[in-house]
Tab-separated table of C-alpha atoms and ligand atoms in Angstrom:
chain	number	residue	atom	x	y	z
A	213	MET	CA	244.921	-121.344	-125.020
A	214	ASN	CA	248.079	-121.008	-127.148
A	215	SER	CA	249.827	-123.406	-124.837
A	216	ASP	CA	247.175	-125.930	-125.899
A	217	ILE	CA	248.234	-125.466	-129.502
A	218	LYS	CA	251.884	-125.822	-128.584
A	219	LYS	CA	251.129	-129.015	-126.699
A	220	MET	CA	249.385	-130.346	-129.778
A	221	TYR	CA	252.487	-129.778	-131.894
A	222	CYS	CA	255.064	-130.815	-129.327
A	223	GLU	CA	253.349	-133.612	-127.448
A	224	GLN	CA	251.121	-135.109	-130.140
A	225	LEU	CA	252.826	-134.388	-133.454
A	226	GLY	CA	256.449	-134.883	-132.454
A	227	ILE	CA	257.769	-131.356	-132.941
A	228	SER	CA	260.568	-130.357	-130.610
A	229	GLU	CA	260.001	-127.236	-128.592
A	230	LYS	CA	262.942	-125.418	-130.152
A	231	VAL	CA	261.655	-125.936	-133.692
A	232	TYR	CA	258.159	-124.872	-132.657
A	233	ASP	CA	259.273	-121.688	-130.908
A	234	TYR	CA	261.504	-120.783	-133.836
A	235	SER	CA	258.545	-121.197	-136.203
A	236	GLU	CA	256.131	-119.121	-134.151
A	237	ASN	CA	258.674	-116.340	-134.007
A	238	ILE	CA	258.950	-116.269	-137.775
A	239	ILE	CA	255.171	-116.285	-138.231
A	240	ALA	CA	254.708	-113.435	-135.768
A	241	GLY	CA	256.709	-111.246	-138.144
A	242	LEU	CA	254.539	-112.034	-141.166
A	243	LYS	CA	251.222	-110.588	-140.028
A	244	GLU	CA	251.070	-107.686	-142.463
A	245	ARG	CA	251.945	-109.793	-145.460
A	246	PHE	CA	249.301	-112.309	-144.548
A	247	GLU	CA	246.714	-109.518	-144.389
A	248	LYS	CA	247.581	-108.475	-147.933
A	249	ILE	CA	247.176	-112.047	-149.115
A	250	ASP	CA	243.748	-112.196	-147.496
A	251	GLU	CA	242.724	-109.030	-149.320
A	252	THR	CA	243.671	-110.508	-152.678
A	253	ALA	CA	241.755	-113.654	-151.782
A	254	GLU	CA	238.705	-111.554	-150.959
A	255	TYR	CA	238.940	-109.729	-154.270
A	256	ASN	CA	239.252	-112.979	-156.196
A	257	GLN	CA	236.476	-114.638	-154.214
A	258	MET	CA	234.126	-111.836	-155.298
A	259	LYS	CA	235.317	-112.236	-158.883
A	260	VAL	CA	234.443	-115.940	-158.808
A	261	ILE	CA	231.028	-115.455	-157.159
A	262	ASN	CA	230.209	-112.667	-159.579
A	263	ALA	CA	230.996	-114.878	-162.584
A	264	MET	CA	228.912	-117.726	-161.195
A	265	GLN	CA	225.945	-115.450	-160.540
A	266	LYS	CA	226.196	-113.712	-163.886
A	267	ASN	CA	226.085	-117.055	-165.682
A	268	HIS	CA	223.158	-118.269	-163.600
A	269	VAL	CA	224.908	-121.326	-162.245
A	270	ALA	CA	222.064	-123.560	-161.114
A	271	GLU	CA	221.668	-126.799	-159.240
A	272	MET	CA	221.139	-128.758	-162.448
A	273	HIS	CA	224.602	-127.687	-163.636
A	274	LEU	CA	226.162	-129.760	-160.887
A	275	ASN	CA	224.916	-133.008	-162.400
A	276	GLY	CA	226.774	-135.090	-164.927
A	277	THR	CA	225.988	-136.331	-168.393
A	278	SER	CA	226.840	-139.549	-170.200
A	279	GLY	CA	227.635	-140.854	-173.661
A	280	TYR	CA	228.568	-138.136	-176.129
A	281	GLY	CA	227.772	-135.433	-173.644
A	282	TYR	CA	225.649	-133.351	-176.002
A	283	ASN	CA	223.895	-130.396	-174.371
A	284	ASP	CA	225.950	-130.656	-171.216
A	285	ASP	CA	224.828	-127.341	-169.738
A	286	GLY	CA	226.891	-127.786	-166.595
A	287	ARG	CA	230.043	-128.145	-168.673
A	288	ASP	CA	229.213	-125.279	-171.039
A	289	THR	CA	228.268	-122.923	-168.216
A	290	LEU	CA	231.434	-123.778	-166.294
A	291	GLU	CA	233.461	-122.901	-169.372
A	292	GLN	CA	231.710	-119.541	-169.584
A	293	VAL	CA	232.400	-118.944	-165.879
A	294	TYR	CA	236.104	-119.634	-166.455
A	295	ALA	CA	236.110	-117.362	-169.496
A	296	ASP	CA	234.566	-114.540	-167.467
A	297	ILE	CA	236.912	-114.930	-164.523
A	298	PHE	CA	239.885	-114.811	-166.895
A	299	LYS	CA	238.346	-112.045	-169.068
A	300	ALA	CA	238.677	-114.353	-172.043
A	301	GLU	CA	236.346	-114.932	-174.990
A	302	ALA	CA	236.117	-118.657	-174.421
A	303	ALA	CA	237.439	-121.531	-172.355
A	304	LEU	CA	237.813	-125.266	-172.563
A	305	VAL	CA	237.589	-126.832	-169.095
A	306	ARG	CA	237.454	-130.590	-169.205
A	307	PRO	CA	237.994	-133.707	-167.129
A	308	GLN	CA	239.262	-135.324	-170.347
A	309	ILE	CA	242.310	-133.067	-170.165
A	310	ILE	CA	244.579	-135.318	-168.139
A	311	CYS	CA	246.964	-132.772	-166.624
A	312	GLY	CA	248.784	-129.525	-167.299
A	313	THR	CA	251.199	-131.136	-169.724
A	314	HIS	CA	248.293	-132.515	-171.731
A	315	ALA	CA	246.584	-129.117	-171.787
A	316	LEU	CA	249.796	-127.494	-173.018
A	317	ASN	CA	250.232	-130.145	-175.671
A	318	ILE	CA	246.681	-129.597	-176.917
A	319	ALA	CA	247.093	-125.819	-176.952
A	320	LEU	CA	250.357	-126.014	-178.877
A	321	SER	CA	249.692	-128.838	-181.295
A	322	SER	CA	246.256	-127.481	-182.225
A	323	ASN	CA	247.416	-123.951	-182.944
A	324	LEU	CA	250.625	-124.826	-184.816
A	325	ARG	CA	250.969	-126.285	-188.301
A	326	PRO	CA	253.930	-127.874	-190.112
A	327	GLY	CA	256.466	-125.214	-191.043
A	328	ASP	CA	255.538	-122.962	-188.120
A	329	GLU	CA	257.981	-122.002	-185.420
A	330	LEU	CA	257.466	-121.883	-181.682
A	331	LEU	CA	259.429	-119.391	-179.587
A	332	SER	CA	260.112	-119.375	-175.856
A	333	PRO	CA	261.438	-115.916	-174.938
A	334	VAL	CA	261.780	-116.787	-171.242
A	335	GLY	CA	264.314	-119.612	-171.340
A	336	LYS	CA	263.874	-123.330	-171.230
A	337	PRO	CA	260.316	-124.321	-170.410
A	338	TYR	CA	259.141	-126.797	-167.798
A	339	ASP	CA	260.735	-130.273	-168.047
A	340	THR	CA	257.675	-132.053	-169.420
A	341	MET	CA	257.594	-129.579	-172.332
A	342	ASP	CA	260.906	-130.927	-173.639
A	343	GLU	CA	259.237	-133.932	-175.176
A	344	ILE	CA	256.195	-132.020	-176.435
A	345	ILE	CA	258.452	-129.645	-178.319
A	346	GLY	CA	261.066	-132.243	-179.207
A	347	ILE	CA	263.950	-130.596	-177.342
A	348	ARG	CA	264.507	-134.188	-176.322
A	349	PRO	CA	263.540	-136.426	-179.255
A	350	SER	CA	260.195	-138.005	-178.504
A	351	LYS	CA	257.424	-139.858	-180.291
A	352	GLY	CA	254.742	-137.495	-181.498
A	353	SER	CA	256.644	-134.307	-180.642
A	354	LEU	CA	256.043	-131.035	-182.472
A	355	ALA	CA	259.461	-131.507	-184.086
A	356	GLU	CA	258.245	-134.745	-185.694
A	357	TYR	CA	255.385	-132.763	-187.226
A	358	GLY	CA	257.742	-130.191	-188.695
A	359	VAL	CA	257.315	-127.449	-186.091
A	360	SER	CA	260.645	-125.833	-185.266
A	361	TYR	CA	261.590	-124.268	-181.951
A	362	ARG	CA	263.657	-121.350	-180.818
A	363	GLN	CA	264.519	-120.175	-177.340
A	364	VAL	CA	265.881	-116.949	-175.893
A	365	ASP	CA	267.104	-117.155	-172.333
A	366	LEU	CA	266.475	-114.527	-169.703
A	367	LEU	CA	269.436	-112.282	-168.952
A	368	ALA	CA	271.528	-112.996	-165.868
A	369	ASP	CA	269.511	-110.494	-163.801
A	370	GLY	CA	266.240	-112.192	-164.788
A	371	SER	CA	265.170	-109.501	-167.272
A	372	PHE	CA	264.005	-110.120	-170.851
A	373	ASP	CA	266.644	-110.223	-173.565
A	374	TYR	CA	264.664	-107.912	-175.858
A	375	GLU	CA	267.430	-107.600	-178.416
A	376	ASN	CA	267.671	-111.336	-179.019
A	377	ILE	CA	263.911	-111.835	-178.770
A	378	LYS	CA	263.528	-109.362	-181.628
A	379	LYS	CA	266.149	-111.243	-183.637
A	380	ALA	CA	264.481	-114.595	-182.953
A	381	ILE	CA	261.084	-113.524	-184.323
A	382	ASN	CA	260.865	-114.342	-188.020
A	383	GLU	CA	258.292	-115.052	-190.728
A	384	LYS	CA	257.795	-118.594	-189.380
A	385	THR	CA	257.144	-117.557	-185.774
A	386	LYS	CA	253.530	-118.487	-185.113
A	387	LEU	CA	253.280	-118.955	-181.384
A	388	VAL	CA	255.156	-117.653	-178.372
A	389	THR	CA	255.083	-119.655	-175.157
A	390	ILE	CA	255.616	-117.773	-171.921
A	391	GLN	CA	255.874	-119.689	-168.678
A	392	ARG	CA	254.618	-117.634	-165.752
A	393	SER	CA	256.008	-119.797	-162.977
A	394	LYS	CA	259.648	-120.626	-162.521
A	395	GLY	CA	258.885	-124.347	-162.479
A	396	TYR	CA	262.104	-126.246	-161.781
A	397	ALA	CA	264.369	-123.362	-162.734
A	398	SER	CA	266.062	-120.935	-160.371
A	399	ARG	CA	264.758	-117.872	-162.185
A	400	PRO	CA	262.159	-115.457	-160.937
A	401	THR	CA	258.487	-116.104	-161.605
A	402	LEU	CA	256.965	-113.508	-163.897
A	403	SER	CA	254.345	-111.116	-162.631
A	404	VAL	CA	251.308	-110.642	-164.847
A	405	GLU	CA	252.461	-107.084	-165.389
A	406	ARG	CA	255.833	-108.221	-166.738
A	407	ILE	CA	254.136	-110.789	-168.952
A	408	GLY	CA	252.067	-107.926	-170.349
A	409	GLU	CA	255.186	-105.918	-171.150
A	410	LEU	CA	256.725	-108.860	-172.955
A	411	ILE	CA	253.559	-109.534	-174.956
A	412	SER	CA	253.306	-105.860	-175.988
A	413	PHE	CA	256.890	-105.947	-177.198
A	414	ILE	CA	256.334	-109.121	-179.196
A	415	LYS	CA	253.029	-107.971	-180.726
A	416	GLU	CA	254.625	-104.735	-181.833
A	417	ILE	CA	257.092	-106.758	-183.880
A	418	LYS	CA	254.560	-109.314	-185.091
A	419	PRO	CA	250.926	-108.471	-184.274
A	420	ASP	CA	249.427	-111.765	-185.438
A	421	VAL	CA	251.668	-114.036	-183.362
A	422	ILE	CA	249.770	-116.108	-180.781
A	423	CYS	CA	250.972	-115.470	-177.234
A	424	MET	CA	250.313	-118.389	-174.927
A	425	VAL	CA	250.995	-118.341	-171.211
A	426	ASP	CA	251.631	-121.491	-169.215
A	427	ASN	CA	249.625	-120.276	-166.226
A	428	CYS	CA	250.301	-123.281	-163.952
A	429	TYR	CA	250.513	-122.286	-160.271
A	430	GLY	CA	249.702	-118.651	-161.042
A	431	GLU	CA	245.917	-118.528	-160.926
A	432	PHE	CA	244.438	-116.266	-158.237
A	433	VAL	CA	247.817	-115.262	-156.834
A	434	GLU	CA	247.267	-111.795	-158.259
A	435	ARG	CA	244.091	-109.888	-159.021
A	436	ILE	CA	244.613	-110.050	-162.770
A	437	GLU	CA	245.493	-112.934	-165.091
A	438	PRO	CA	247.636	-112.925	-168.243
A	439	THR	CA	244.560	-112.836	-170.522
A	440	GLU	CA	243.991	-109.311	-169.191
A	441	VAL	CA	247.345	-108.112	-170.485
A	442	GLY	CA	247.223	-109.450	-174.019
A	443	ALA	CA	247.730	-113.217	-173.780
A	444	ASP	CA	245.753	-115.011	-176.505
A	445	MET	CA	245.664	-118.203	-174.513
A	446	ILE	CA	246.344	-119.310	-170.943
A	447	VAL	CA	246.728	-122.915	-169.950
A	448	GLY	CA	246.675	-124.715	-166.624
A	449	SER	CA	245.885	-127.765	-164.561
A	450	LEU	CA	242.821	-128.297	-162.382
A	451	ILE	CA	244.807	-130.264	-159.831
A	452	LYS	CA	246.683	-127.058	-159.181
A	453	ASN	CA	245.250	-123.654	-158.212
A	454	PRO	CA	241.910	-123.336	-160.033
A	455	GLY	CA	240.634	-126.759	-158.975
A	456	GLY	CA	240.775	-125.624	-155.353
A	457	GLY	CA	241.781	-129.111	-154.229
A	458	LEU	CA	238.383	-130.561	-155.095
A	459	ALA	CA	238.761	-131.116	-158.843
A	460	PRO	CA	239.820	-134.766	-159.149
A	461	CYS	CA	241.487	-134.257	-162.552
A	462	GLY	CA	241.311	-131.936	-165.527
A	463	GLY	CA	242.838	-128.964	-167.246
A	464	TYR	CA	241.811	-125.743	-168.940
A	465	ILE	CA	242.632	-123.557	-171.892
A	466	ALA	CA	241.145	-120.058	-171.926
A	467	GLY	CA	241.613	-117.303	-174.447
A	468	THR	CA	240.416	-116.112	-177.827
A	469	LYS	CA	237.535	-117.948	-179.440
A	470	GLU	CA	239.804	-118.989	-182.303
A	471	CYS	CA	242.562	-120.459	-180.115
A	472	VAL	CA	240.112	-122.292	-177.864
A	473	GLU	CA	238.199	-123.686	-180.838
A	474	GLN	CA	241.397	-125.029	-182.354
A	475	ALA	CA	242.192	-126.672	-179.038
A	476	ALA	CA	238.718	-128.212	-178.782
A	477	TYR	CA	238.994	-129.768	-182.243
A	478	ARG	CA	242.299	-131.261	-181.234
A	479	LEU	CA	241.075	-132.535	-177.854
A	480	SER	CA	238.038	-134.285	-179.317
A	481	SER	CA	238.087	-134.417	-183.104
A	482	PRO	CA	237.797	-132.224	-186.168
A	483	GLY	CA	234.078	-131.744	-186.667
A	484	LEU	CA	233.214	-132.378	-183.027
A	485	GLY	CA	235.052	-129.714	-181.026
A	486	LYS	CA	233.473	-128.359	-177.870
A	487	GLU	CA	230.067	-129.923	-178.501
A	488	VAL	CA	230.960	-133.288	-177.036
A	489	GLY	CA	232.616	-134.708	-173.943
A	490	ALA	CA	230.499	-136.035	-171.106
A	491	THR	CA	231.138	-134.908	-167.550
A	492	ILE	CA	230.603	-138.158	-165.727
A	493	GLY	CA	229.077	-138.400	-162.257
A	494	GLY	CA	229.697	-135.518	-159.901
A	495	VAL	CA	232.737	-134.042	-161.564
A	496	ASN	CA	230.936	-130.833	-162.580
A	497	LYS	CA	230.075	-130.211	-158.965
A	498	GLU	CA	233.676	-130.715	-157.934
A	499	PHE	CA	234.865	-128.320	-160.644
A	500	TYR	CA	232.433	-125.610	-159.568
A	501	GLN	CA	232.990	-126.059	-155.873
A	502	GLY	CA	236.759	-126.255	-156.288
A	503	LEU	CA	236.779	-123.064	-158.340
A	504	PHE	CA	234.648	-121.419	-155.668
A	505	LEU	CA	237.185	-122.377	-152.977
A	506	ALA	CA	240.280	-121.709	-155.093
A	507	PRO	CA	240.958	-118.084	-154.020
A	508	THR	CA	241.129	-118.995	-150.326
A	509	VAL	CA	243.026	-122.217	-150.967
A	510	VAL	CA	245.608	-120.276	-152.967
A	511	ALA	CA	245.866	-117.781	-150.103
A	512	GLY	CA	246.684	-120.593	-147.667
A	513	ALA	CA	249.295	-121.971	-150.022
A	514	LEU	CA	250.861	-118.519	-150.405
A	515	LYS	CA	251.115	-118.093	-146.654
A	516	GLY	CA	252.847	-121.455	-146.437
A	517	ALA	CA	255.313	-120.463	-149.155
A	518	ILE	CA	256.138	-117.185	-147.431
A	519	PHE	CA	256.543	-118.879	-144.081
A	520	ALA	CA	258.886	-121.459	-145.639
A	521	ALA	CA	260.950	-118.745	-147.322
A	522	ASN	CA	261.419	-116.783	-144.133
A	523	ALA	CA	262.040	-119.810	-141.929
A	524	TYR	CA	264.661	-121.374	-144.206
A	525	GLU	CA	266.276	-118.080	-145.141
A	526	LYS	CA	266.981	-117.374	-141.506
A	527	LEU	CA	268.503	-120.849	-141.201
A	528	GLY	CA	271.010	-119.858	-143.877
A	529	PHE	CA	269.572	-121.503	-146.986
A	530	LYS	CA	269.038	-119.794	-150.303
A	531	VAL	CA	265.349	-119.501	-151.017
A	532	VAL	CA	263.663	-118.429	-154.261
A	533	PRO	CA	261.735	-116.161	-154.004
A	534	ASP	CA	263.432	-114.691	-150.935
A	535	GLY	CA	261.566	-113.955	-147.727
A	536	LYS	CA	260.596	-110.412	-148.699
A	537	GLU	CA	259.819	-110.688	-152.403
A	538	GLU	CA	256.413	-110.169	-153.954
A	539	ARG	CA	254.720	-113.454	-154.967
A	540	TYR	CA	253.521	-114.350	-158.445
A	541	ASP	CA	253.003	-118.081	-157.994
A	542	ILE	CA	252.617	-120.487	-155.084
A	543	ILE	CA	255.960	-122.258	-155.512
A	544	GLN	CA	258.752	-121.889	-153.023
A	545	ALA	CA	262.185	-123.213	-153.867
A	546	VAL	CA	264.492	-123.993	-150.953
A	547	GLU	CA	268.033	-124.887	-151.946
A	548	LEU	CA	269.056	-127.565	-149.487
A	549	ARG	CA	272.579	-128.052	-150.906
A	550	SER	CA	272.681	-131.834	-150.420
A	551	ALA	CA	270.688	-134.901	-151.362
A	552	LYS	CA	270.404	-135.633	-147.652
A	553	GLY	CA	268.814	-132.245	-147.012
A	554	LEU	CA	266.374	-132.556	-149.902
A	555	ILE	CA	265.307	-136.007	-148.767
A	556	ALA	CA	264.866	-134.919	-145.134
A	557	PHE	CA	262.791	-131.942	-146.230
A	558	CYS	CA	260.497	-134.150	-148.308
A	559	LYS	CA	260.185	-136.670	-145.495
A	560	GLY	CA	258.903	-133.887	-143.265
A	561	ILE	CA	256.264	-132.791	-145.765
A	562	GLN	CA	255.162	-136.401	-146.137
A	563	ALA	CA	254.998	-136.948	-142.396
A	564	ALA	CA	252.655	-133.952	-142.051
A	565	ALA	CA	250.125	-135.310	-144.558
A	566	PRO	CA	246.564	-136.391	-143.759
A	567	VAL	CA	246.907	-139.341	-146.170
A	568	ASP	CA	249.938	-141.678	-146.367
A	569	SER	CA	251.770	-139.870	-143.574
A	570	PHE	CA	253.508	-143.138	-142.645
A	571	VAL	CA	255.235	-143.770	-145.987
A	572	THR	CA	258.781	-142.658	-146.768
A	573	PRO	CA	259.385	-140.856	-150.065
A	574	GLU	CA	262.348	-142.047	-152.177
A	575	PRO	CA	264.030	-140.513	-155.253
A	576	TRP	CA	262.790	-142.152	-158.484
A	577	ALA	CA	262.899	-141.803	-162.272
A	578	MET	CA	259.712	-140.078	-163.491
A	579	PRO	CA	258.324	-140.046	-167.022
A	580	GLY	CA	258.933	-136.640	-168.571
A	581	TYR	CA	261.740	-135.677	-166.213
A	582	ASP	CA	265.506	-135.800	-166.860
A	583	ASP	CA	266.883	-136.611	-163.403
A	584	ASP	CA	265.584	-138.743	-160.572
A	585	VAL	CA	262.901	-136.854	-158.701
A	586	ILE	CA	261.801	-137.107	-155.077
A	587	MET	CA	258.183	-136.295	-154.370
A	588	ALA	CA	256.372	-135.930	-151.106
A	589	ALA	CA	252.633	-135.840	-151.152
A	590	GLY	CA	249.947	-137.232	-148.978
A	591	ALA	CA	247.148	-135.952	-151.104
A	592	PHE	CA	243.468	-136.744	-151.465
A	593	VAL	CA	243.920	-136.428	-155.232
A	594	GLN	CA	246.885	-138.316	-156.669
A	595	GLY	CA	249.704	-135.952	-157.647
A	596	SER	CA	247.700	-132.861	-156.739
A	597	SER	CA	250.106	-130.035	-156.108
A	598	ILE	CA	247.597	-127.513	-154.807
A	599	GLU	CA	247.619	-129.915	-151.879
A	600	LEU	CA	250.703	-129.721	-149.701
A	601	SER	CA	253.525	-131.267	-151.652
A	602	ALA	CA	257.218	-130.973	-152.243
A	603	ASP	CA	259.384	-132.304	-154.962
A	604	GLY	CA	262.702	-131.736	-156.555
A	605	PRO	CA	265.107	-133.243	-159.016
A	606	LEU	CA	268.218	-134.834	-157.492
A	607	ARG	CA	270.662	-132.357	-158.976
A	608	GLU	CA	272.534	-129.277	-157.837
A	609	PRO	CA	271.560	-127.212	-155.880
A	610	TYR	CA	269.197	-129.862	-154.453
A	611	ALA	CA	266.282	-127.487	-154.411
A	612	ALA	CA	263.006	-128.590	-152.906
A	613	TYR	CA	260.056	-127.075	-154.722
A	614	PHE	CA	257.420	-126.716	-152.113
A	615	GLN	CA	253.840	-125.808	-152.888
A	616	GLY	CA	250.255	-126.019	-151.861
A	617	GLY	CA	248.325	-126.713	-148.744
A	618	LEU	CA	244.552	-126.762	-148.795
A	619	THR	CA	244.631	-124.865	-145.528
A	620	TRP	CA	247.246	-122.527	-144.102
A	621	TYR	CA	247.444	-124.625	-140.935
A	622	HIS	CA	248.350	-127.720	-142.870
A	623	ALA	CA	250.991	-125.870	-144.877
A	624	LYS	CA	252.356	-124.564	-141.581
A	625	LEU	CA	252.585	-128.029	-140.080
A	626	GLY	CA	254.337	-129.314	-143.204
A	627	ILE	CA	257.055	-126.684	-143.019
A	628	ILE	CA	257.513	-127.151	-139.289
A	629	MET	CA	257.744	-130.916	-139.802
A	630	SER	CA	260.330	-130.462	-142.571
A	631	MET	CA	262.466	-128.433	-140.184
A	632	GLN	CA	261.954	-131.079	-137.526
A	633	LYS	CA	263.369	-133.761	-139.856
A	634	MET	CA	266.305	-131.517	-140.778
A	635	TYR	CA	266.875	-130.861	-137.079
A	636	GLU	CA	266.824	-134.559	-136.219
A	637	GLU	CA	269.384	-135.236	-138.972
A	638	GLY	CA	271.639	-132.501	-137.588
A	639	LEU	CA	271.271	-130.436	-140.771
A	640	ILE	CA	270.058	-127.290	-139.026
A	641	THR	CA	270.450	-125.629	-135.655
A	642	VAL	CA	267.559	-123.592	-134.289
A	643	GLU	CA	268.235	-121.165	-131.499
B	3	LIG	C1	252.887	-128.474	-163.283
B	3	LIG	C2	253.352	-127.705	-164.431
B	3	LIG	C3	253.230	-128.176	-165.736
B	3	LIG	C4	252.732	-129.552	-166.040
B	3	LIG	O1	251.590	-129.900	-165.402
B	3	LIG	P1	251.258	-131.417	-165.023
B	3	LIG	O2	249.883	-131.312	-164.526
B	3	LIG	O3	252.236	-131.862	-163.998
B	3	LIG	O4	251.365	-132.213	-166.273
B	3	LIG	C5	253.643	-127.360	-166.751
B	3	LIG	N1	254.169	-126.166	-166.517
B	3	LIG	C6	254.330	-125.678	-165.284
B	3	LIG	C7	254.931	-124.329	-165.081
B	3	LIG	C8	253.917	-126.425	-164.208
B	3	LIG	O5	254.067	-125.951	-162.984
């Protein structure tokens, strides 16, 4: 039977026998870790079902509304389901939130006022935040509205620089932004537990400061979320983890009633807030169903990330996190050391896709990003990175950031195909 599977890979999908055997060997050693991932998925699946049952999700909630979207019960119930899953007071979950960057911009710009200061105690945030904050001058940035910014980098060993964080907090500090995932940086992703420690430290110095967590790529990786360890607000994208691959767009902000209300007035309008915003067509259904699938989808993505780490580590590449580390997000960085390597890797991911497998990804300038970026994705939803995708900026150390996979088997094929491309280019030897 297994020889059937091997034939599929080697005779139909163009994988050489050496690359296939190497891969199967790696996977054979990961059985126990995969079992742990499945247990977390089971826990989170029950959490999601419980929240849906508790809120009496009903067939009518799956339908859309039109116009102003008053009395959109499907939308309002979904927001309560999100709030319950995240142990938050309230949530804003909307198709009108374009992406994660938009959600972050709403969360920040609605909760800050001129004269306030924003602090990042975990180093430079994700690239697209530069222009929101005004780190790079940009039209409409927080800086233009008189919101200042301070940053404290992590120490060389990845730990918090408590001394300088304490010094950076002042009478103007209104909001602290903590990015859970490493994003495009080579620093460790923060566990929810560590985020909790940081928040406790900050609140001891200034209890009324708002602690926001950029939760992108972190949802359902652990059994708890940052709102359970003191975060006032968590923010993420529905075309990442919580959309489960089915949400066609959207973002969320969950947290205290006050923070979420502020965000709602910013998203729609002062005076309107959460009361309006139609969910057109079948998007409610996709949000619910995607959320329902999210725990198992995230589990598949995690298995892919761990497989990639172990496979590339053994080939001699630096991988972050390493093959043995605990996981706190679904991203796997593989440092390929050359533009050629990064491009070959991305070509492999692309070639494994169900959609657009025949196109060749090329490095390109992207809005919001400093360097040229190469992106591989053959996704059902444009730009979805809970679907199997890889991208990376063309700069040292030429790291591919690999993530997603709606199923473990697809993630597996993507990684094997990336190694196949590297192998064909003479960039790796598999024995
Ligand atoms: C993806 C991501 C964002 C931005 O989300 P988009 O949907 O791409 O706009 C912000 N922060 C982190 C950590 C992310 O991973």
